């Protein structure tokens, strides 16, 4: 596991920062809290909603995730589902037992984002609506580096919200996982592909800002997690 949150930054800058391109740094938010968490949770997203930075050609998304409510007025559109589902995982709670999310993006005073890792496939930033062709192209071009970053993060739970199916399939092979499907019907109209072994859980999922009711989004993740945890 990485020893510092910035350990991989040089590689990210070298890989995505060619021709003075803008780069969004990502990864583990707080190394000590991540190491002490009961599960090591990694969310894989598409790209940061960024097109420029205050620090020359670089923006540190880890700092952003330390206080999303301060930096982003519309934080609930993406982070409400992510934070509540993660809180349930880290506290082994079912959906019905989840506490209320506070207006400063904490739960019971805890900043859950500081206990996890978040990375993007496209580390050059983008707009509010990701272009899937660009996301796929980034995985094709930077696959080895992305997988190396994931290996350094050493998660035991990965939620792949990038919509890059090849990444899901590659991680199944790397972690030697058994592929399964969770059918949420008739409660919800969805089925979810996931994969597992005794040590790792991988969920192929929608972006946390997807047009899915919050109850369904959060509950399906936690139902899958609790089935895996109880095995």
Short mmCIF file of C-alpha atoms in Angstrom, two decimals:
data_model
loop_
_atom_site.label_atom_id
_atom_site.label_comp_id
_atom_site.label_asym_id
_atom_site.label_seq_id
_atom_site.Cartn_x
_atom_site.Cartn_y
_atom_site.Cartn_z
CA UNK A 1 0.00 0.00 0.00
CA UNK A 2 1.12 3.56 -0.68
CA UNK A 3 2.78 5.19 2.32
CA UNK A 4 1.65 8.74 1.48
CA UNK A 5 -1.32 10.17 -0.40
CA UNK A 6 0.98 11.88 -2.92
CA UNK A 7 3.20 8.88 -3.64
CA UNK A 8 1.66 8.27 -7.08
CA UNK A 9 1.35 11.95 -8.08
CA UNK A 10 4.56 12.02 -10.10
CA UNK A 11 3.39 9.13 -12.26
CA UNK A 12 -0.03 10.74 -12.77
CA UNK A 13 1.58 14.02 -13.83
CA UNK A 14 3.98 12.23 -16.17
CA UNK A 15 1.21 10.14 -17.75
CA UNK A 16 -1.59 12.71 -18.08
CA UNK A 17 0.38 15.95 -17.96
CA UNK A 18 2.13 15.71 -21.32
CA UNK A 19 2.13 18.90 -23.41
CA UNK A 20 1.39 20.92 -20.26
CA UNK A 21 -2.08 19.36 -19.99
CA UNK A 22 -4.24 20.05 -16.95
CA UNK A 23 -4.14 17.19 -14.44
CA UNK A 24 -6.50 16.21 -11.60
CA UNK A 25 -4.68 14.32 -8.84
CA UNK A 26 -6.63 11.66 -6.98
CA UNK A 27 -6.32 8.57 -4.78
CA UNK A 28 -6.43 7.97 -1.03
CA UNK A 29 -7.78 11.06 0.75
CA UNK A 30 -6.19 10.59 4.18
CA UNK A 31 -3.64 7.80 4.49
CA UNK A 32 -3.98 7.23 8.25
CA UNK A 33 -7.78 7.14 8.24
CA UNK A 34 -7.77 4.87 5.19
CA UNK A 35 -5.36 2.42 6.79
CA UNK A 36 -7.43 2.34 9.98
CA UNK A 37 -10.78 1.82 8.24
CA UNK A 38 -12.41 -1.61 8.71
CA UNK A 39 -12.66 -2.00 4.92
CA UNK A 40 -10.49 -0.36 2.29
CA UNK A 41 -13.02 1.15 -0.11
CA UNK A 42 -12.16 2.49 -3.56
CA UNK A 43 -14.67 4.29 -5.76
CA UNK A 44 -13.67 4.50 -9.44
CA UNK A 45 -15.37 7.38 -11.24
CA UNK A 46 -15.14 8.78 -14.76
CA UNK A 47 -13.47 12.21 -14.54
CA UNK A 48 -13.34 15.26 -12.32
CA UNK A 49 -15.67 18.12 -13.26
CA UNK A 50 -12.67 20.40 -13.71
CA UNK A 51 -11.29 22.36 -16.64
CA UNK A 52 -8.55 24.40 -14.95
CA UNK A 53 -6.68 24.65 -11.70
CA UNK A 54 -5.48 27.15 -9.13
CA UNK A 55 -2.07 25.49 -8.89
CA UNK A 56 -0.79 25.99 -12.42
CA UNK A 57 -1.80 22.95 -14.46
CA UNK A 58 -2.74 20.74 -11.54
CA UNK A 59 -5.70 20.35 -9.17
CA UNK A 60 -5.53 18.18 -6.07
CA UNK A 61 -8.89 16.45 -5.80
CA UNK A 62 -7.91 14.99 -2.44
CA UNK A 63 -8.12 18.47 -0.91
CA UNK A 64 -11.49 18.93 -2.60
CA UNK A 65 -12.79 15.74 -0.99
CA UNK A 66 -11.76 16.91 2.46
CA UNK A 67 -14.52 19.55 2.27
CA UNK A 68 -16.82 18.99 -0.71
CA UNK A 69 -19.63 21.10 0.79
CA UNK A 70 -17.33 24.12 0.88
CA UNK A 71 -15.92 23.72 -2.63
CA UNK A 72 -19.05 22.57 -4.46
CA UNK A 73 -22.57 23.88 -3.80
CA UNK A 74 -24.11 21.04 -5.78
CA UNK A 75 -22.22 18.32 -3.91
CA UNK A 76 -25.32 16.29 -3.05
CA UNK A 77 -25.98 15.44 -6.70
CA UNK A 78 -22.91 13.17 -6.72
CA UNK A 79 -21.78 12.70 -3.14
CA UNK A 80 -25.04 12.03 -1.29
CA UNK A 81 -25.25 8.47 -2.61
CA UNK A 82 -21.51 7.86 -2.37
CA UNK A 83 -21.19 9.06 1.23
CA UNK A 84 -24.25 7.26 2.60
CA UNK A 85 -23.45 3.96 0.88
CA UNK A 86 -19.85 4.15 2.09
CA UNK A 87 -20.96 4.92 5.65
CA UNK A 88 -23.10 1.80 5.55
CA UNK A 89 -20.17 -0.30 4.35
CA UNK A 90 -17.72 1.01 6.93
CA UNK A 91 -20.25 0.54 9.74
CA UNK A 92 -21.83 -2.68 8.40
CA UNK A 93 -25.31 -1.13 8.31
CA UNK A 94 -28.32 -1.96 6.20
CA UNK A 95 -30.02 0.83 4.30
CA UNK A 96 -32.83 1.18 6.86
CA UNK A 97 -30.29 1.85 9.61
CA UNK A 98 -28.39 4.61 7.83
CA UNK A 99 -28.32 7.93 9.74
CA UNK A 100 -29.06 11.30 8.20
CA UNK A 101 -26.51 13.04 6.00
CA UNK A 102 -25.61 16.45 7.41
CA UNK A 103 -25.52 19.65 5.37
CA UNK A 104 -21.73 19.84 5.61
CA UNK A 105 -21.41 16.41 3.89
CA UNK A 106 -20.65 14.59 7.15
CA UNK A 107 -22.56 11.89 9.00
CA UNK A 108 -22.55 12.21 12.78
CA UNK A 109 -19.66 14.63 12.39
CA UNK A 110 -17.55 12.17 10.37
CA UNK A 111 -16.16 13.05 6.96
CA UNK A 112 -16.53 9.62 5.39
CA UNK A 113 -14.61 10.68 2.28
CA UNK A 114 -11.42 10.93 4.35
CA UNK A 115 -11.63 7.20 5.08
CA UNK A 116 -11.67 6.02 1.45
CA UNK A 117 -10.00 6.40 -1.94
CA UNK A 118 -11.51 7.91 -5.09
CA UNK A 119 -9.91 7.87 -8.53
CA UNK A 120 -10.95 8.92 -12.03
CA UNK A 121 -10.20 7.15 -15.29
CA UNK A 122 -9.67 10.44 -17.12
CA UNK A 123 -7.30 12.50 -14.99
CA UNK A 124 -7.35 15.51 -17.32
CA UNK A 125 -10.71 16.68 -16.02
CA UNK A 126 -13.89 17.25 -17.96
CA UNK A 127 -17.36 18.73 -17.85
CA UNK A 128 -20.55 17.91 -15.93
CA UNK A 129 -21.47 15.37 -18.64
CA UNK A 130 -18.69 12.87 -19.30
CA UNK A 131 -17.99 11.73 -22.85
CA UNK A 132 -17.85 7.94 -22.64
CA UNK A 133 -15.63 7.70 -25.73
CA UNK A 134 -13.03 9.81 -23.92
CA UNK A 135 -13.30 7.69 -20.77
CA UNK A 136 -12.83 4.47 -22.75
CA UNK A 137 -9.90 5.99 -24.64
CA UNK A 138 -8.24 6.95 -21.37
CA UNK A 139 -8.52 3.40 -20.09
CA UNK A 140 -7.09 2.04 -23.33
CA UNK A 141 -4.15 4.46 -23.24
CA UNK A 142 -3.44 4.44 -19.50
CA UNK A 143 -4.63 0.97 -18.47
CA UNK A 144 -1.35 -0.20 -16.96
CA UNK A 145 -0.95 2.97 -14.91
CA UNK A 146 -4.56 2.88 -13.66
CA UNK A 147 -4.20 -0.75 -12.59
CA UNK A 148 -0.89 0.09 -10.92
CA UNK A 149 -2.58 2.88 -8.96
CA UNK A 150 -5.35 0.52 -7.86
CA UNK A 151 -2.74 -2.01 -6.74
CA UNK A 152 -1.00 0.67 -4.66
CA UNK A 153 -4.28 1.66 -3.01
CA UNK A 154 -4.85 -1.99 -2.03
CA UNK A 155 -8.65 -1.85 -1.68
CA UNK A 156 -10.65 -4.88 -0.65
CA UNK A 157 -13.89 -3.28 -1.88
CA UNK A 158 -14.03 -1.61 -5.28
CA UNK A 159 -17.09 0.14 -6.70
CA UNK A 160 -16.51 0.67 -10.41
CA UNK A 161 -18.69 3.58 -11.55
CA UNK A 162 -16.64 4.39 -14.64
CA UNK A 163 -18.85 2.43 -17.06
CA UNK A 164 -15.67 0.87 -18.43
CA UNK A 165 -16.63 -2.78 -18.60
CA UNK A 166 -13.08 -3.84 -19.52
CA UNK A 167 -11.88 -2.51 -16.18
CA UNK A 168 -14.43 -4.68 -14.36
CA UNK A 169 -13.32 -7.72 -16.36
CA UNK A 170 -9.61 -6.96 -15.84
CA UNK A 171 -10.07 -6.65 -12.07
CA UNK A 172 -11.92 -9.97 -11.96
CA UNK A 173 -8.85 -11.62 -13.46
CA UNK A 174 -6.37 -9.76 -11.26
CA UNK A 175 -8.15 -10.58 -8.01
CA UNK A 176 -9.34 -14.04 -9.14
CA UNK A 177 -12.99 -13.24 -8.45
CA UNK A 178 -16.16 -15.17 -9.15
CA UNK A 179 -18.60 -13.16 -11.25
CA UNK A 180 -22.21 -12.97 -10.02
CA UNK A 181 -25.37 -10.96 -10.55
CA UNK A 182 -27.59 -9.38 -7.93
CA UNK A 183 -31.24 -9.19 -9.00
CA UNK A 184 -33.03 -6.43 -7.09
CA UNK A 185 -36.40 -7.16 -8.65
CA UNK A 186 -39.21 -6.82 -7.77
CA UNK A 187 -38.15 -4.24 -5.15
CA UNK A 188 -36.23 -2.28 -7.77
CA UNK A 189 -36.12 -2.69 -11.55
CA UNK A 190 -32.38 -3.35 -11.68
CA UNK A 191 -29.82 -6.11 -11.68
CA UNK A 192 -26.18 -5.51 -10.75
CA UNK A 193 -23.06 -7.35 -11.90
CA UNK A 194 -20.53 -7.94 -9.16
CA UNK A 195 -17.68 -10.32 -8.37
CA UNK A 196 -16.22 -11.66 -5.17
CA UNK A 197 -13.93 -13.97 -3.31
CA UNK A 198 -13.40 -14.35 0.42
CA UNK A 199 -11.23 -11.21 0.60
CA UNK A 200 -12.46 -8.89 -2.14
CA UNK A 201 -15.70 -7.44 -3.43
CA UNK A 202 -16.03 -5.71 -6.81
CA UNK A 203 -19.30 -4.03 -7.84
CA UNK A 204 -19.92 -2.77 -11.39
CA UNK A 205 -22.25 0.12 -10.78
CA UNK A 206 -23.78 3.37 -11.93
CA UNK A 207 -22.21 6.75 -11.29
CA UNK A 208 -23.44 8.11 -7.93
CA UNK A 209 -25.05 11.02 -9.80
CA UNK A 210 -27.07 8.73 -12.09
CA UNK A 211 -30.82 9.19 -12.41
CA UNK A 212 -31.65 6.43 -9.96
CA UNK A 213 -33.62 6.98 -6.77
CA UNK A 214 -31.29 7.38 -3.82
CA UNK A 215 -32.95 4.56 -1.89
CA UNK A 216 -32.36 2.11 -4.73
CA UNK A 217 -28.79 3.27 -5.37
CA UNK A 218 -27.69 3.01 -1.75
CA UNK A 219 -29.68 -0.07 -0.78
CA UNK A 220 -28.47 -2.27 -3.64
CA UNK A 221 -24.83 -1.57 -2.77
CA UNK A 222 -25.44 -2.33 0.89
CA UNK A 223 -27.46 -5.48 0.14
CA UNK A 224 -24.58 -6.81 -1.98
CA UNK A 225 -22.04 -5.82 0.65
CA UNK A 226 -23.93 -7.52 3.48
CA UNK A 227 -24.36 -10.73 1.46
CA UNK A 228 -20.61 -10.75 0.80
CA UNK A 229 -19.71 -9.93 4.40
CA UNK A 230 -21.94 -12.75 5.69
CA UNK A 231 -20.44 -15.44 3.44
#
